[in-house]
């Protein structure tokens, strides 16, 4: 599949979490209203909701992403976001069992076209489509090819080497339960 045929939302406001989920599922499945609804459900009586930016322009946290993945009413399949322990090695991923990855990285904030002197967190997706892994970051002009399985493991290893980057492994609930997304044998061999 050529990258021109891939679904890729571009960055708007602080809606990178919305874009990352839609890019993960390769369709417009979630809206800002869905994210805001879950924010209100998780903190109904909060004057300032802790799960989004104070301005209400987005800036959603992982709790909202997890809730939308597990309560996804548009799909019979339910998903989990598993926080990746950086002490482990991405080479031990069983990629055939992983739906995709969502990364949280520090990013410079811009006001219009002026770069601000502070950072905020940014969500983006990495996913395999027809055997090729793509960076579906909404800040990119289009999907960026990472490559095959070996390439994505190198890419993810480089990403998690940054102490400020968080990686979430997106798998079905069944795969999360049986831990088949990780190669247990490889990890045991490393421990010896």
Coordinates of C-alpha atoms in Angstrom, one line a residue:
X1 CA 0.0 0.0 0.0
X2 CA 1.5 3.3 -1.0
X3 CA 1.7 5.9 1.7
X4 CA -0.6 8.1 -0.3
X5 CA -3.4 5.5 0.3
X6 CA -2.9 5.4 4.1
X7 CA -5.2 7.3 6.4
X8 CA -3.2 10.1 8.1
X9 CA -4.7 12.9 10.1
X10 CA -2.7 16.1 10.4
X11 CA -2.1 18.0 13.7
X12 CA -4.8 20.4 14.8
X13 CA -4.8 22.3 18.1
X14 CA -3.6 19.9 20.8
X15 CA -5.5 16.9 19.4
X16 CA -2.6 14.6 18.9
X17 CA -4.2 11.9 21.0
X18 CA -7.3 11.9 18.8
X19 CA -5.1 11.8 15.7
X20 CA -3.0 9.0 17.1
X21 CA -6.0 6.7 17.7
X22 CA -7.6 7.5 14.3
X23 CA -4.3 6.9 12.6
X24 CA -3.9 3.7 14.5
X25 CA -7.3 2.4 13.3
X26 CA -6.8 4.0 9.8
X27 CA -10.1 5.8 9.9
X28 CA -11.9 8.7 11.7
X29 CA -13.2 6.6 14.6
X30 CA -12.9 9.1 17.4
X31 CA -13.6 12.8 17.8
X32 CA -12.7 15.6 20.2
X33 CA -16.2 15.1 21.6
X34 CA -15.5 11.4 22.4
X35 CA -12.3 12.4 24.2
X36 CA -14.0 15.2 26.1
X37 CA -16.9 12.9 27.1
X38 CA -14.4 10.4 28.7
X39 CA -12.6 13.2 30.5
X40 CA -16.0 14.2 32.1
X41 CA -16.8 10.5 32.9
X42 CA -13.4 10.0 34.6
X43 CA -13.5 13.4 36.6
X44 CA -17.2 14.5 36.6
X45 CA -17.0 17.1 39.4
X46 CA -13.6 18.6 38.6
X47 CA -13.4 22.3 38.0
X48 CA -10.2 21.7 36.1
X49 CA -10.2 18.4 34.4
X50 CA -6.8 16.6 35.1
X51 CA -7.1 14.5 31.9
X52 CA -6.8 17.4 29.3
X53 CA -5.4 20.8 28.9
X54 CA -6.8 23.6 31.0
X55 CA -7.8 25.5 27.8
X56 CA -9.9 22.5 26.6
X57 CA -8.0 22.4 23.2
X58 CA -6.9 18.8 23.7
X59 CA -3.7 17.7 25.5
X60 CA -5.3 14.4 26.6
X61 CA -3.5 12.0 28.9
X62 CA -3.1 8.2 28.5
X63 CA -6.1 7.5 30.7
X64 CA -8.4 8.8 28.0
X65 CA -6.7 6.8 25.3
X66 CA -6.9 3.6 27.4
X67 CA -10.6 4.1 28.2
X68 CA -11.4 4.7 24.5
X69 CA -9.5 1.6 23.4
X70 CA -11.2 -0.7 26.0
X71 CA -14.7 0.8 25.5
X72 CA -14.5 1.1 21.7
X73 CA -18.1 0.7 20.8
X74 CA -17.3 0.9 17.0
X75 CA -15.5 -2.5 17.1
X76 CA -16.3 -5.9 18.5
X77 CA -12.5 -6.2 19.2
X78 CA -11.4 -4.5 22.4
X79 CA -7.8 -3.2 22.8
X80 CA -5.4 -2.5 25.6
X81 CA -2.5 -0.1 25.9
X82 CA 0.3 -1.7 27.7
X83 CA 3.0 0.6 29.1
X84 CA 6.4 -0.7 27.9
X85 CA 9.0 -1.2 30.7
X86 CA 12.2 0.4 29.2
X87 CA 14.3 -2.1 31.1
X88 CA 13.1 -4.7 28.5
X89 CA 14.3 -4.9 24.9
X90 CA 12.0 -4.1 22.0
X91 CA 13.8 -6.9 20.1
X92 CA 11.6 -9.3 22.3
X93 CA 8.4 -8.0 20.8
X94 CA 6.2 -10.7 19.1
X95 CA 5.2 -8.3 16.4
X96 CA 2.7 -10.6 14.9
X97 CA 0.5 -10.2 18.0
X98 CA 0.9 -6.4 18.2
X99 CA -1.7 -4.1 16.6
X100 CA 0.4 -1.0 16.9
X101 CA 2.4 1.4 19.1
X102 CA 1.5 4.7 20.6
X103 CA 4.4 6.9 21.7
X104 CA 4.4 9.9 23.9
X105 CA 7.3 12.3 23.3
X106 CA 8.4 15.8 24.3
X107 CA 7.6 18.3 21.6
X108 CA 8.2 22.0 21.2
X109 CA 5.0 24.0 21.5
X110 CA 4.2 26.5 18.8
X111 CA 1.8 29.5 18.9
X112 CA 0.8 30.0 15.3
X113 CA 4.2 29.8 13.6
X114 CA 6.3 31.0 16.6
X115 CA 8.2 28.3 18.6
X116 CA 7.6 28.7 22.3
X117 CA 10.4 28.1 24.9
X118 CA 8.7 25.2 26.6
X119 CA 7.8 21.6 25.8
X120 CA 4.6 19.7 25.9
X121 CA 3.8 16.0 25.4
X122 CA 2.9 14.7 21.9
X123 CA 1.2 11.4 21.0
X124 CA 1.8 9.6 17.8
X125 CA 1.3 6.1 16.3
X126 CA 3.6 3.5 14.7
X127 CA 1.8 0.7 12.9
X128 CA 2.3 -2.1 10.4
X129 CA 0.2 -1.9 7.3
X130 CA 0.6 -4.8 4.7
X131 CA 3.9 -5.8 6.3
X132 CA 5.5 -2.3 6.3
X133 CA 5.8 -0.2 9.5
X134 CA 4.9 3.5 9.3
X135 CA 5.4 6.5 11.5
X136 CA 1.9 8.0 11.4
X137 CA 2.8 11.1 13.4
X138 CA 0.2 13.9 12.8
X139 CA 3.0 16.5 12.8
X140 CA 4.5 14.9 9.6
X141 CA 3.2 15.9 6.2
X142 CA 2.3 12.3 5.5
X143 CA 3.1 8.8 6.7
X144 CA 6.8 8.0 6.9
X145 CA 8.0 4.5 6.1
X146 CA 10.1 2.9 8.9
X147 CA 10.5 -0.4 7.2
X148 CA 10.1 -4.1 8.1
X149 CA 10.1 -5.9 11.5
X150 CA 13.9 -5.5 12.1
X151 CA 13.7 -1.8 11.2
X152 CA 10.8 -1.0 13.6
X153 CA 12.6 -2.8 16.5
X154 CA 15.6 -0.6 15.9
X155 CA 13.4 2.5 15.6
X156 CA 11.5 1.7 18.8
X157 CA 14.8 1.0 20.7
X158 CA 16.1 4.4 19.6
X159 CA 12.9 6.1 20.8
X160 CA 12.8 4.5 24.2
X161 CA 16.5 5.3 24.8
X162 CA 15.2 8.9 25.4
X163 CA 14.2 8.9 29.1
X164 CA 11.3 11.3 28.3
X165 CA 9.7 9.1 25.7
X166 CA 7.0 6.6 26.8
X167 CA 5.9 3.7 24.6
X168 CA 2.6 1.9 24.8
X169 CA 2.0 -1.4 23.1
X170 CA -1.5 -1.7 21.6
X171 CA -2.8 -5.2 21.6
X172 CA -6.2 -7.0 21.7
X173 CA -7.5 -7.7 25.2
X174 CA -6.9 -11.4 24.6
X175 CA -3.3 -10.8 23.7
X176 CA -2.8 -8.6 26.7
X177 CA -4.2 -11.3 29.0
X178 CA -2.0 -14.1 27.6
X179 CA 1.1 -11.9 27.2
X180 CA 1.7 -13.3 23.7
X181 CA 2.9 -9.9 22.5
X182 CA 6.2 -10.5 24.2
X183 CA 8.7 -13.3 23.6
X184 CA 9.1 -14.7 27.1
X185 CA 11.7 -17.2 26.1
X186 CA 14.0 -14.5 24.7
X187 CA 13.7 -12.5 27.9
X188 CA 14.5 -15.5 30.1
X189 CA 17.6 -16.2 27.9
X190 CA 18.8 -12.6 28.5
X191 CA 18.4 -12.9 32.2
X192 CA 20.8 -15.9 32.3

